[in-house]
XYZ file of C-alpha atoms in Angstrom:
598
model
C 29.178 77.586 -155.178
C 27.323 80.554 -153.242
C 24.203 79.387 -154.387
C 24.570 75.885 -153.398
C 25.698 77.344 -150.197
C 22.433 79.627 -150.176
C 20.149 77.166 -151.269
C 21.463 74.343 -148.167
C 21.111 77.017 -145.894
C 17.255 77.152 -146.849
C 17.021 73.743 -147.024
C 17.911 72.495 -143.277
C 15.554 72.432 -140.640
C 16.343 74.564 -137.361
C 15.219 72.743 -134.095
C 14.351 74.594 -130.934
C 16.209 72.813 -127.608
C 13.691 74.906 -125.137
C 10.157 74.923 -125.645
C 8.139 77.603 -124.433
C 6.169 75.137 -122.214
C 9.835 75.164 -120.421
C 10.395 78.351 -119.430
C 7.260 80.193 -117.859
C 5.494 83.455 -118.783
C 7.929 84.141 -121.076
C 5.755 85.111 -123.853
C 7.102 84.948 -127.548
C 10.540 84.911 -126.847
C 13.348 83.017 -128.898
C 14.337 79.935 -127.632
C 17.414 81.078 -125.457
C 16.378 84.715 -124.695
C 14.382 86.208 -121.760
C 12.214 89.482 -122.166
C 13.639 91.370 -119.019
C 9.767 92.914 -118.992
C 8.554 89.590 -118.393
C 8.422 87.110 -114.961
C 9.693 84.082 -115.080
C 10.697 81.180 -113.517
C 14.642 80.911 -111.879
C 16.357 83.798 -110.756
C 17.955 84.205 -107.193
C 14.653 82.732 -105.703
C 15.135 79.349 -107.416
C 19.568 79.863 -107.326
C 19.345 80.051 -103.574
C 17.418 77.221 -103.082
C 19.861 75.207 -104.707
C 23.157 76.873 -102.882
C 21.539 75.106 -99.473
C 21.125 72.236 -101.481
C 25.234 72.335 -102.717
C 25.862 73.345 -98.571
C 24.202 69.995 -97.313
C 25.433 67.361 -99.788
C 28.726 68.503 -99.879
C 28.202 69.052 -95.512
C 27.253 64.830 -95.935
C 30.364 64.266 -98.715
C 32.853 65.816 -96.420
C 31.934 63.789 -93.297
C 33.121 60.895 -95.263
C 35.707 62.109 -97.364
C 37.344 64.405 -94.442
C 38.152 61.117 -92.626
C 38.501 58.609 -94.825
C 42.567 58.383 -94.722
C 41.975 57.715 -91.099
C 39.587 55.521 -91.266
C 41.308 53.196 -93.461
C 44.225 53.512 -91.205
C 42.530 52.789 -87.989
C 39.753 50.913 -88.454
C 40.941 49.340 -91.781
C 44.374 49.119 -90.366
C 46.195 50.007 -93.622
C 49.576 51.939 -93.378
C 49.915 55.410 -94.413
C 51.122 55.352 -98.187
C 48.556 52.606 -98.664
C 45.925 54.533 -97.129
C 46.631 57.709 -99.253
C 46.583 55.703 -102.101
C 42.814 55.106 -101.456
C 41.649 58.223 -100.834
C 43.136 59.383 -103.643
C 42.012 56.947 -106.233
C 38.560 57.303 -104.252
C 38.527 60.881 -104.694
C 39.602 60.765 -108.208
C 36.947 58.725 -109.110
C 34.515 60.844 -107.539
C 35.173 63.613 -109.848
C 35.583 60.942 -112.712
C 32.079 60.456 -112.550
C 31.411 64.040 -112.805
C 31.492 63.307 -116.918
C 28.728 60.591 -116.712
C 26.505 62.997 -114.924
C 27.506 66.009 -117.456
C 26.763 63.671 -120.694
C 23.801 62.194 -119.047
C 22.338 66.168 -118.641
C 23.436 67.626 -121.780
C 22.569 64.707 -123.786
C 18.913 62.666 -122.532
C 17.794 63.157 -118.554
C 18.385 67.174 -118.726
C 19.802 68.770 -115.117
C 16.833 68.843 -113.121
C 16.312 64.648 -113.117
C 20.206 63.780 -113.245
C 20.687 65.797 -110.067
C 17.895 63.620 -108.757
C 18.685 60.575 -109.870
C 22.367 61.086 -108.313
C 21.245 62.744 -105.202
C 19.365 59.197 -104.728
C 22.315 57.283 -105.396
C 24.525 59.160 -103.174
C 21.691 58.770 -100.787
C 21.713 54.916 -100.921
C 25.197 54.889 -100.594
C 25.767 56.646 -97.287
C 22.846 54.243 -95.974
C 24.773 51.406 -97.034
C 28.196 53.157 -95.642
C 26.176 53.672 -92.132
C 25.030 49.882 -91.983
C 28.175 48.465 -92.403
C 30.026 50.215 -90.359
C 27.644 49.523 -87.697
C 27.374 45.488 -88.574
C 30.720 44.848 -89.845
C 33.673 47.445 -89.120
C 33.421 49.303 -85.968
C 34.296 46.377 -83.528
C 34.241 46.898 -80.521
C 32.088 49.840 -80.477
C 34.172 53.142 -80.248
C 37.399 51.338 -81.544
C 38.959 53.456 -84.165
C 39.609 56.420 -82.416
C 43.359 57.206 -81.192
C 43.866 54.981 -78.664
C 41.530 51.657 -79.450
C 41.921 49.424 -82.215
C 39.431 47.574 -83.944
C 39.226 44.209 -84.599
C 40.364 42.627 -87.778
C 36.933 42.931 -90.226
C 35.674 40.458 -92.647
C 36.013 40.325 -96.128
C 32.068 41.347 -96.440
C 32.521 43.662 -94.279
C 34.949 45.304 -96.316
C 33.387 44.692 -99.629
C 30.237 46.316 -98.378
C 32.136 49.023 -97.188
C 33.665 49.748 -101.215
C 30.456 49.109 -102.729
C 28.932 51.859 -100.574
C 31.927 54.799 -100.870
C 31.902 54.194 -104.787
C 27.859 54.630 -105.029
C 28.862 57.961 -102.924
C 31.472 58.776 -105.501
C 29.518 58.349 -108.194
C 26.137 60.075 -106.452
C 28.382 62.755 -105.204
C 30.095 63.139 -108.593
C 27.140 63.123 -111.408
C 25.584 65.391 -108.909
C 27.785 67.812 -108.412
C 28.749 69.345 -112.052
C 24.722 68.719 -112.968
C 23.820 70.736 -109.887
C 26.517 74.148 -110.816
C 25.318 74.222 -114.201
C 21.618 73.894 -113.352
C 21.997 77.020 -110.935
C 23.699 79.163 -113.914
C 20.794 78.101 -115.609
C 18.398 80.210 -113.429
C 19.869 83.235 -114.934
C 19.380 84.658 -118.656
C 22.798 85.287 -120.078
C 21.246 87.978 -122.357
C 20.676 90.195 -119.732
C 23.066 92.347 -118.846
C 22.022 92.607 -115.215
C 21.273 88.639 -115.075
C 24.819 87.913 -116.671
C 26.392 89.234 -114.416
C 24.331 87.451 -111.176
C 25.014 84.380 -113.107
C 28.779 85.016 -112.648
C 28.336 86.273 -109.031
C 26.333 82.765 -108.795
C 29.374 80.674 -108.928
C 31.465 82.693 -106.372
C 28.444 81.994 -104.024
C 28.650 78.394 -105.062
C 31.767 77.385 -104.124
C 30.898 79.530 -100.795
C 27.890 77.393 -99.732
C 30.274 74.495 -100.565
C 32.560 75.295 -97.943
C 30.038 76.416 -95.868
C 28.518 72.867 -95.810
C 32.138 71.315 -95.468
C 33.191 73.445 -92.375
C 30.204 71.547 -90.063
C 32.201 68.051 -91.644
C 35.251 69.548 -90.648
C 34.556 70.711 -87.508
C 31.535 69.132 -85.603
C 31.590 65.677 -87.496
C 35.143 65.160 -87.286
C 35.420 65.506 -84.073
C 32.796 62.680 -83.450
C 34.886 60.662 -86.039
C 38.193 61.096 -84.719
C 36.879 59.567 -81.429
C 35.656 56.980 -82.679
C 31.864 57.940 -83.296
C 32.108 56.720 -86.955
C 28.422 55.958 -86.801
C 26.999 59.362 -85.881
C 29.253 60.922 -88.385
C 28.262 59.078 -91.033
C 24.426 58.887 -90.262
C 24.279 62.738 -89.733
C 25.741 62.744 -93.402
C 22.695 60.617 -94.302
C 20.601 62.771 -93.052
C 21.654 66.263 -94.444
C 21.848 64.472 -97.850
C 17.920 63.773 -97.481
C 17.246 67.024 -96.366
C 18.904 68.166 -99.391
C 16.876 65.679 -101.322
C 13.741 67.237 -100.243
C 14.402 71.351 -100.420
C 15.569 70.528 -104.080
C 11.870 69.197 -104.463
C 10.604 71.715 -102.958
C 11.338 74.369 -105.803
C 10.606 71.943 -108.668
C 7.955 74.061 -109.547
C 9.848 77.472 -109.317
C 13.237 76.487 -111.367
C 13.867 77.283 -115.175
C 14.121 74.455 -117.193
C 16.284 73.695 -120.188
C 15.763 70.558 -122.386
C 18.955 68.533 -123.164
C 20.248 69.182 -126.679
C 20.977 66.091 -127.928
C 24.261 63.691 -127.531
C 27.643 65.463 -128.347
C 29.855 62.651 -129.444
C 27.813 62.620 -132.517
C 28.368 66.482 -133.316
C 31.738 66.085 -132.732
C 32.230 62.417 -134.383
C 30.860 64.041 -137.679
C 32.991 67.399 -137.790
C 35.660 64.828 -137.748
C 34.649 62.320 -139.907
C 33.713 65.209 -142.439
C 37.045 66.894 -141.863
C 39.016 63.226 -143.231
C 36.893 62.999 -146.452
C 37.052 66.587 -147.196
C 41.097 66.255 -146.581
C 42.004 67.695 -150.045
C 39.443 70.510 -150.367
C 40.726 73.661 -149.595
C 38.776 76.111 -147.111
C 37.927 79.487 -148.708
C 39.698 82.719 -148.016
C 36.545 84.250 -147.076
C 35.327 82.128 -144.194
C 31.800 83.695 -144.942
C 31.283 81.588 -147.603
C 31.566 78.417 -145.071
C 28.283 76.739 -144.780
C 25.699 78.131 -142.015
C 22.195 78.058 -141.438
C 20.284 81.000 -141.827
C 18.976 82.672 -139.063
C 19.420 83.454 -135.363
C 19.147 79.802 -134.578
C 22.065 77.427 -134.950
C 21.173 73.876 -136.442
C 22.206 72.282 -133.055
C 19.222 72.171 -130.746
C 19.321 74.912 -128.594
C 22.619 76.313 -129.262
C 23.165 79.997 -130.071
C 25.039 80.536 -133.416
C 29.229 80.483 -132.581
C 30.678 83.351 -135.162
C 34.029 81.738 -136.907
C 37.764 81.575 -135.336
C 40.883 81.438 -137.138
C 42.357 78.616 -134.598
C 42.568 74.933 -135.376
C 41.931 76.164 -139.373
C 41.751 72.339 -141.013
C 38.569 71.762 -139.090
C 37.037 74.768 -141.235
C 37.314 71.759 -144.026
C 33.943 70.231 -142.919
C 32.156 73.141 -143.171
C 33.663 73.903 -146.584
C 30.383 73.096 -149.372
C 31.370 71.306 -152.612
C 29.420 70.451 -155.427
C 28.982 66.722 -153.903
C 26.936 68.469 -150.858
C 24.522 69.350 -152.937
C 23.499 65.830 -154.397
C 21.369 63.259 -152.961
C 18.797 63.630 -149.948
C 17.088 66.795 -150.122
C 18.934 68.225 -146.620
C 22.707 67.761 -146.421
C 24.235 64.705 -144.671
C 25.924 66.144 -141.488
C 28.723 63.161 -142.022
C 29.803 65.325 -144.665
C 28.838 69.125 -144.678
C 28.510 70.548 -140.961
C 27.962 74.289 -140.142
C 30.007 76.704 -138.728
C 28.578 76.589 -135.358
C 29.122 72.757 -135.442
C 33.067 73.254 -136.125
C 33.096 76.084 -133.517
C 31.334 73.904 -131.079
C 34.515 71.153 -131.635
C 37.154 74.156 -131.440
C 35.805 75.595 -128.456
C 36.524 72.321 -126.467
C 39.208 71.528 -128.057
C 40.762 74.885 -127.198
C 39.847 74.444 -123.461
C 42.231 71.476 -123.740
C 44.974 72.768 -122.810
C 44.227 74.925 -120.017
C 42.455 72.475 -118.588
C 45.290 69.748 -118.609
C 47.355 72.649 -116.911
C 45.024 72.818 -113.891
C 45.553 69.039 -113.617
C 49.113 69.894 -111.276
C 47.322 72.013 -109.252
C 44.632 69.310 -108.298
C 47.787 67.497 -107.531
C 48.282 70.171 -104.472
C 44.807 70.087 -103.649
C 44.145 66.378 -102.856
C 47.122 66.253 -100.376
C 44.797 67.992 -98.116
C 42.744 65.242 -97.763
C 45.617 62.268 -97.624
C 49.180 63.823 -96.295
C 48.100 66.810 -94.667
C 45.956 64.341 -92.130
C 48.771 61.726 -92.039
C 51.155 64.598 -91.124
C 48.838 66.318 -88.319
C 47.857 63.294 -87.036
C 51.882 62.552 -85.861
C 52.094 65.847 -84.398
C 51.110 67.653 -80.848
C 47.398 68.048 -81.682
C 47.103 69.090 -77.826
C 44.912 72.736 -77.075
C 45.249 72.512 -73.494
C 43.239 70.017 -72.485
C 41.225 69.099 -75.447
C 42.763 67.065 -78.454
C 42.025 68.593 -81.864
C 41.457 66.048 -84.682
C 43.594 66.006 -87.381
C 41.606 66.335 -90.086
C 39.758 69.175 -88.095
C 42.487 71.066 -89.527
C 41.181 71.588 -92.852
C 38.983 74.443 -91.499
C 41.592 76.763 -91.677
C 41.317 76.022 -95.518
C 37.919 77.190 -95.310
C 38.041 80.038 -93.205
C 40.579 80.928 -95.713
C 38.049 80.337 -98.756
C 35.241 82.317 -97.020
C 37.740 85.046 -96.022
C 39.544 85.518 -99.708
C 36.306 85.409 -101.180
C 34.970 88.565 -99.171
C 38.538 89.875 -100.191
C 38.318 89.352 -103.648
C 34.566 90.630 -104.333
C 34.792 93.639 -101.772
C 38.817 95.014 -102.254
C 40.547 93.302 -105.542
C 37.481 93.645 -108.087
C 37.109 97.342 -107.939
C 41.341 97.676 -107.649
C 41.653 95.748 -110.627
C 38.896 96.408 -112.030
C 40.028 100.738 -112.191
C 43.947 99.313 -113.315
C 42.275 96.788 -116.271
C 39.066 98.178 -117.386
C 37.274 94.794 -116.620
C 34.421 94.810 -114.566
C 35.171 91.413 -113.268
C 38.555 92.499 -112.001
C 40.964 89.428 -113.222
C 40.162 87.138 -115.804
C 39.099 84.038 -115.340
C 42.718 82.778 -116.691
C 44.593 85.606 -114.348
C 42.950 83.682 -111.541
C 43.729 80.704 -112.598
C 47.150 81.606 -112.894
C 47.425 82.778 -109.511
C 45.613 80.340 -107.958
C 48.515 78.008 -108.912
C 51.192 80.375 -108.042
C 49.573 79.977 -104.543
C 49.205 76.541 -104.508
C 52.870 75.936 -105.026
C 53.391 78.094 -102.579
C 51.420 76.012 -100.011
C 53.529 73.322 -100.772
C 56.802 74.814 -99.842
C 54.959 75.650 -96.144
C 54.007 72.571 -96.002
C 57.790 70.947 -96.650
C 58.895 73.613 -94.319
C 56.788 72.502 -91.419
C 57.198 68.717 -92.247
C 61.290 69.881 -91.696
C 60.679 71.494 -88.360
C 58.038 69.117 -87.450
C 60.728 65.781 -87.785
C 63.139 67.952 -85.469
C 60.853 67.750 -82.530
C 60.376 63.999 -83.346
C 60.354 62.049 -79.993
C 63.075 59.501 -80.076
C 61.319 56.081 -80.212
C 57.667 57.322 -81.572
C 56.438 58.182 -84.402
C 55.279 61.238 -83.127
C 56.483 65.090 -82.740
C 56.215 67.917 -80.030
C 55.842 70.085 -82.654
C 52.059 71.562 -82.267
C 49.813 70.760 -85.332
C 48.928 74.597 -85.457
C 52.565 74.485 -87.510
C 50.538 73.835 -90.471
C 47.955 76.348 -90.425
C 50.191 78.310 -93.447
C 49.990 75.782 -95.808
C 46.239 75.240 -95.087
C 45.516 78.957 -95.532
C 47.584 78.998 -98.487
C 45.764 76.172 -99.913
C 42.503 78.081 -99.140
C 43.648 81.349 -100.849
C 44.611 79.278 -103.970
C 41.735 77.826 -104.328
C 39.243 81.138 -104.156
C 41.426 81.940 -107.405
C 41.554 78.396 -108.857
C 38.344 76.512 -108.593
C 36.066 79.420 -108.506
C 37.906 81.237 -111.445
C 37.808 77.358 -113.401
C 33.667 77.192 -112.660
C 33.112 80.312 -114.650
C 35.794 79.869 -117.061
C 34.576 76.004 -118.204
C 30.797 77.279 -118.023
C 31.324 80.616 -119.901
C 33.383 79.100 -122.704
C 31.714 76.211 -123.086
C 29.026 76.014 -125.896
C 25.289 76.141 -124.821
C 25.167 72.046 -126.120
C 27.722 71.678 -123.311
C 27.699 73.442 -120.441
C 27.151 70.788 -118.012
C 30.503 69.194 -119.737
C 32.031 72.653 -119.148
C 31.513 72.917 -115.245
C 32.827 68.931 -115.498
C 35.835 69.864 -116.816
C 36.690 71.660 -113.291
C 35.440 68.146 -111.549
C 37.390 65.657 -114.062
C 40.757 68.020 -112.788
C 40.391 67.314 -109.193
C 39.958 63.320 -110.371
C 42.766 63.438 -113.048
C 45.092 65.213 -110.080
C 44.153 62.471 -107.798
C 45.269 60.088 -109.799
C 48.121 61.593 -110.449
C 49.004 62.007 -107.027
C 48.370 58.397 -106.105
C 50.860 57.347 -109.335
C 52.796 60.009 -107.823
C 53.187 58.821 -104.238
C 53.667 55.014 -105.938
C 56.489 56.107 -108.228
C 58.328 58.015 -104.743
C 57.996 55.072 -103.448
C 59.549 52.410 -105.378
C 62.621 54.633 -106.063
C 63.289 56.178 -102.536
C 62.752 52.354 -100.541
C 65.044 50.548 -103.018
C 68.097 49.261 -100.663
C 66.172 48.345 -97.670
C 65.225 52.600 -97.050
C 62.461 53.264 -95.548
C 61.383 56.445 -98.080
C 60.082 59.695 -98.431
C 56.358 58.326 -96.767
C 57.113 55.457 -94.834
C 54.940 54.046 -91.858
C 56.903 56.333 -89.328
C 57.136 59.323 -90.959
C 59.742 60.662 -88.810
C 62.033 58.222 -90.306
C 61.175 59.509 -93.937
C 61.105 62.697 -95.381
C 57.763 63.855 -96.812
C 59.155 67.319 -96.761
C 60.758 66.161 -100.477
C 57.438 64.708 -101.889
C 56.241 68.296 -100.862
C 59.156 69.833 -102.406
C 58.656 67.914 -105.892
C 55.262 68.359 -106.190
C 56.112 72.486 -105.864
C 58.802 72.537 -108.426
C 56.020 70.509 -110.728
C 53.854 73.272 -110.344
C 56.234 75.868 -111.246
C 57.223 74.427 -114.213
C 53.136 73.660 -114.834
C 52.921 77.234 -114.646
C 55.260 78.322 -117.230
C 53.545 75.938 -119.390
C 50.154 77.622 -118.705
C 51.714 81.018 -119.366
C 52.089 80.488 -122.772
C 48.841 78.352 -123.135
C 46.591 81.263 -121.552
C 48.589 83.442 -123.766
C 47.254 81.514 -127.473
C 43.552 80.657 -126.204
C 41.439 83.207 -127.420
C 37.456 83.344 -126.043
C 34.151 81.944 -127.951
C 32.465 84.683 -129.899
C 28.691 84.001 -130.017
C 25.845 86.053 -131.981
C 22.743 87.035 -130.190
C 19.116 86.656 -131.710
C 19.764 90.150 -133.978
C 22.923 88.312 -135.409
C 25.236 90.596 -133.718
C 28.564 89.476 -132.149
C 28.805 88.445 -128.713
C 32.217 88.177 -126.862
C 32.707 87.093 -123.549
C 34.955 90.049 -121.614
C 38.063 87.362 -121.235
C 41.415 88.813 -122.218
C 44.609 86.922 -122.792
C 46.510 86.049 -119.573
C 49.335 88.725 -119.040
C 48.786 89.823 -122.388
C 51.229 92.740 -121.513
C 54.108 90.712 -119.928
């Protein structure tokens, strides 16, 4: 049986994923190593080119999507639940489309032409969102702020209006997982030095991010919210082509990787070769499993993935009988795959789990952009003589990010770092962890303001004397939570994510925020129908002081706890990929067990 297993090894072909044409000057290098003696395209050159890229796209998403429960409310005249409803399906699909855009880059356009291709598209569709507000929806001109109402649109009008916020969500979306895998990509994980920028790289990410959603949420809303839909929405045109253009501008500087060939298949065949191997039984000694030979993997481009004792039964497919060895002269991948190929299936199918745990604390997230403004937008929004939008609020969440990520690099890395031995302080699932400790936390400040805003609730109105400044915890909170959630999910998706799939990696963090949208919307439907029943007006009605959105809050923080627990113990089983480098030694990513001691 060895030598059948030697003489398959010898027999399949190895194919190289990234030419040499596609990464410059790097001499005679293997095909996913760079010789730190050598120049070469990427580095932070190329990476910060396309962190002012990430600052003005998501600066052009955010002066929609910062505003859009309002504008549905006031120029769409929907009522509040409704209206949440929207965004939240809208945003959800937004993120939903973050998988086409991964597949599509791993798989056939590679990331440099799917983040232009979507950039286009989200392009077209602001265009199209500028147009028909000016044509159709904003009637008379200036209606929609807080004191005007427009006048009832048409049904093309309206339509025009969807078609062009779903080409943004699904511009916006391929784009954006495409665009934070194609930065990591500018650094070579095999050096030490750019290993670690690479990680620094997505800390800096989701900084320009909120960097470019700060202008949204302070300049652009405030045009909004008086009913300059038109500017805001062109001026989000425009950064989006300026965007457009400094990506093309380093085309010739980036590092390029090839796609690597569509996963499904991999991952269909590891399957299929599991069922008809159902009765073999894998070998004590997982060495004897079949592997190429080699430093290269069989899978384009991918480094070799050593073998894990997790998810044993798919070790079946790479088990070699004496049927392997008959027939074509290299082995049908339907019915022997290697090691690597099995690992490749594990590895997602051990993210899994923690991902669907971060799914609850998406939940939190998205009520930023649908309650949060419903509730601010009822209260005293008053600062002397100037009215602060609602949504304008929502740059206390990124003060917050900006300010907890200077915390977090400058004071809790080298703490923690001294008390764990880890040189990146926390985990990536310790982050995690307390990201959603935090987020539940914002939820309870923001039940407790809803509670004292609703006793300052002037008889007769639907609004409150209590100032809007009252929720300035639970936007802080929210902020704080997500330095620890999102950032630590970027690096955690990418890192353990095989090289086939790293674009699906960083998606994984995306197709959360959609999945939690949903949720929320299913959520808010569910309240709803059980809290009107008998003629009640419910947790979220119209007039929210005649409701009591403080429980919605409430539930959605005792979710989260008990989302938590659950994570506690999944953290607790995952256990990192193990990769080997060209000299066939191992390679571990530094990722211990979540509260491994507790």
């Amino acid at each position: 049986m060895e030598a059948i297993a030697l003489e398959l090894n010898n027999l399949t072909p190895k194919v190289d994923c990234v030419s040499k044409e596609s990464i410059e000057d790097e001499g005679k290098l293997n095909s996913l190593t760079l010789s730190t003696t050598k120049k070469y395209s990427g580095g932070w050159k190329s990476a910060s080119l396309l962190l002012v890229n990430q600052g003005l796209a998501t600066l052009a998403f955010f002066g929609v999507g910062v505003n859009l429960v309002l504008f549905l409310t006031r120029v769409l005249q929907y009522d509040n639940a409704e209206a949440a409803n929207n965004v939240s399906k809208w945003t959800g699909t937004v993120y939903l489309f973050s998988l086409v855009g991964a597949f599509l880059s791993d798989s056939y356009w590679g990331r440099y032409l799917t983040c232009i291709i979507f950039q286009i598209i989200f392009l077209v569709g602001l265009v199209l969102l500028s147009l028909s507000s000016w044509l159709f929806l904003i009637k008379p001109n200036g209606c929609g702020d807080a004191t005007t109402k427009c006048m009832p649109t048409s049904d093309l009008g309206v339509g025009i209006f969807y078609i062009s916020i779903y080409l943004i969500a699904l511009g916006y979306g391929g784009y954006q997982p495409t665009i934070a895998t194609f930065g990591a990509d500018q650094f070579n994980e095999a050096d030490p030095m750019q290993r670690h920028s690479k990680a620094v790289f997505f800390c800096y990410f989701y900084f320009a991010l909120n960097v470019g959603s700060l202008f949204s949420n302070t300049i652009l809303v405030f045009f909004e919210d008086r009913g300059q839909w038109i500017i805001g929405f062109w001026a989000s045109a425009v950064s989006a082509a300026l965007g457009i253009v400094l990506f093309c501008v380093g085309t010739y500087g980036y590092r390029y990787l090839k796609p690597c060939g569509n996963p499904l298949t991999r991952v269909a065949q590891v399957f299929v070769a599991t069922f008809k191997k159902w009765n073999v039984t894998v070998p004590d000694d997982t060495s004897k499993l079949f592997e190429v030979e080699g430093s290269e993997s069989a899978i384009k481009g991918s480094r070799k993935i050593l073998h894990s004792e997790e998810i044993r039964f798919l070790d079946k497919a790479a088990t070699v009988t004496e049927k392997d060895f008959h027939g074509p002269r290299n082995h049908n991948p339907w019915r022997l795959c290697t090691v690597t190929q099995v690992q490749e299936v594990k590895c997602i199918m051990k993210m899994l789990p923690i991902w669907l745990c971060t799914i609850i604390y998406s939940v939190v997230f998205t009520q930023m952009a649908s309650l949060f403004v419903e509730q601010g937008d009822v209260m005293n929004c008053q600062f002397g003589k100037f009215r602060l939008p609602a949504a304008s609020m929502s740059a206390f969440d990124i003060i917050s990010v900006l300010l907890f990520t200077f915390i977090y690099r400058q004071l809790l890395i080298p703490v923690t770092g001294k008390l764990t031995g880890n040189p990146k302080g926390l985990t990536e699932l310790q982050r995690m962890g307390i990201g959603l400790v935090i987020g539940m936390l914002a939820m309870v400040a923001a039940g407790i303001t809803e509670i004292e805003r609703r006793k300052y609730a002037i008889p007769g109105h639907e609004t409150s004397t209590l100032s809007v400044f009252w929720q300035i915890p639970q936007y802080t909170l929210v902020g704080a939570s997500e330095v620890f959630m999102y950032v630590g999910q970027l690096d955690f998706f990418n890192t353990q994510a095989p090289d086939g799939l790293k674009s699906f990696g960083s998606s994984l963090c995306m197709a959360s925020i959609s999945l939690g949208n949903y949720a929320s919307s299913m959520l808010v439907n569910m309240v709803m129908s059980i809290t009107t029943k008998g003629n009640r007006p419910g947790w979220i009605p119209i007039n929210l002081n005649s409701g009591h959105m403080e429980s919605f809050y409430f539930l959605i923080s005792g979710l989260a706890a008990i989302d938590f627990v659950i994570y506690l113990f999944c953290a607790k089983w995952y256990k990192c990929i193990s990769l080997e480098n060209e000299e066939g030694d191992k390679v571990e990513d530094n990722l211990d067990d979540i509260l491994r001691r507790v």
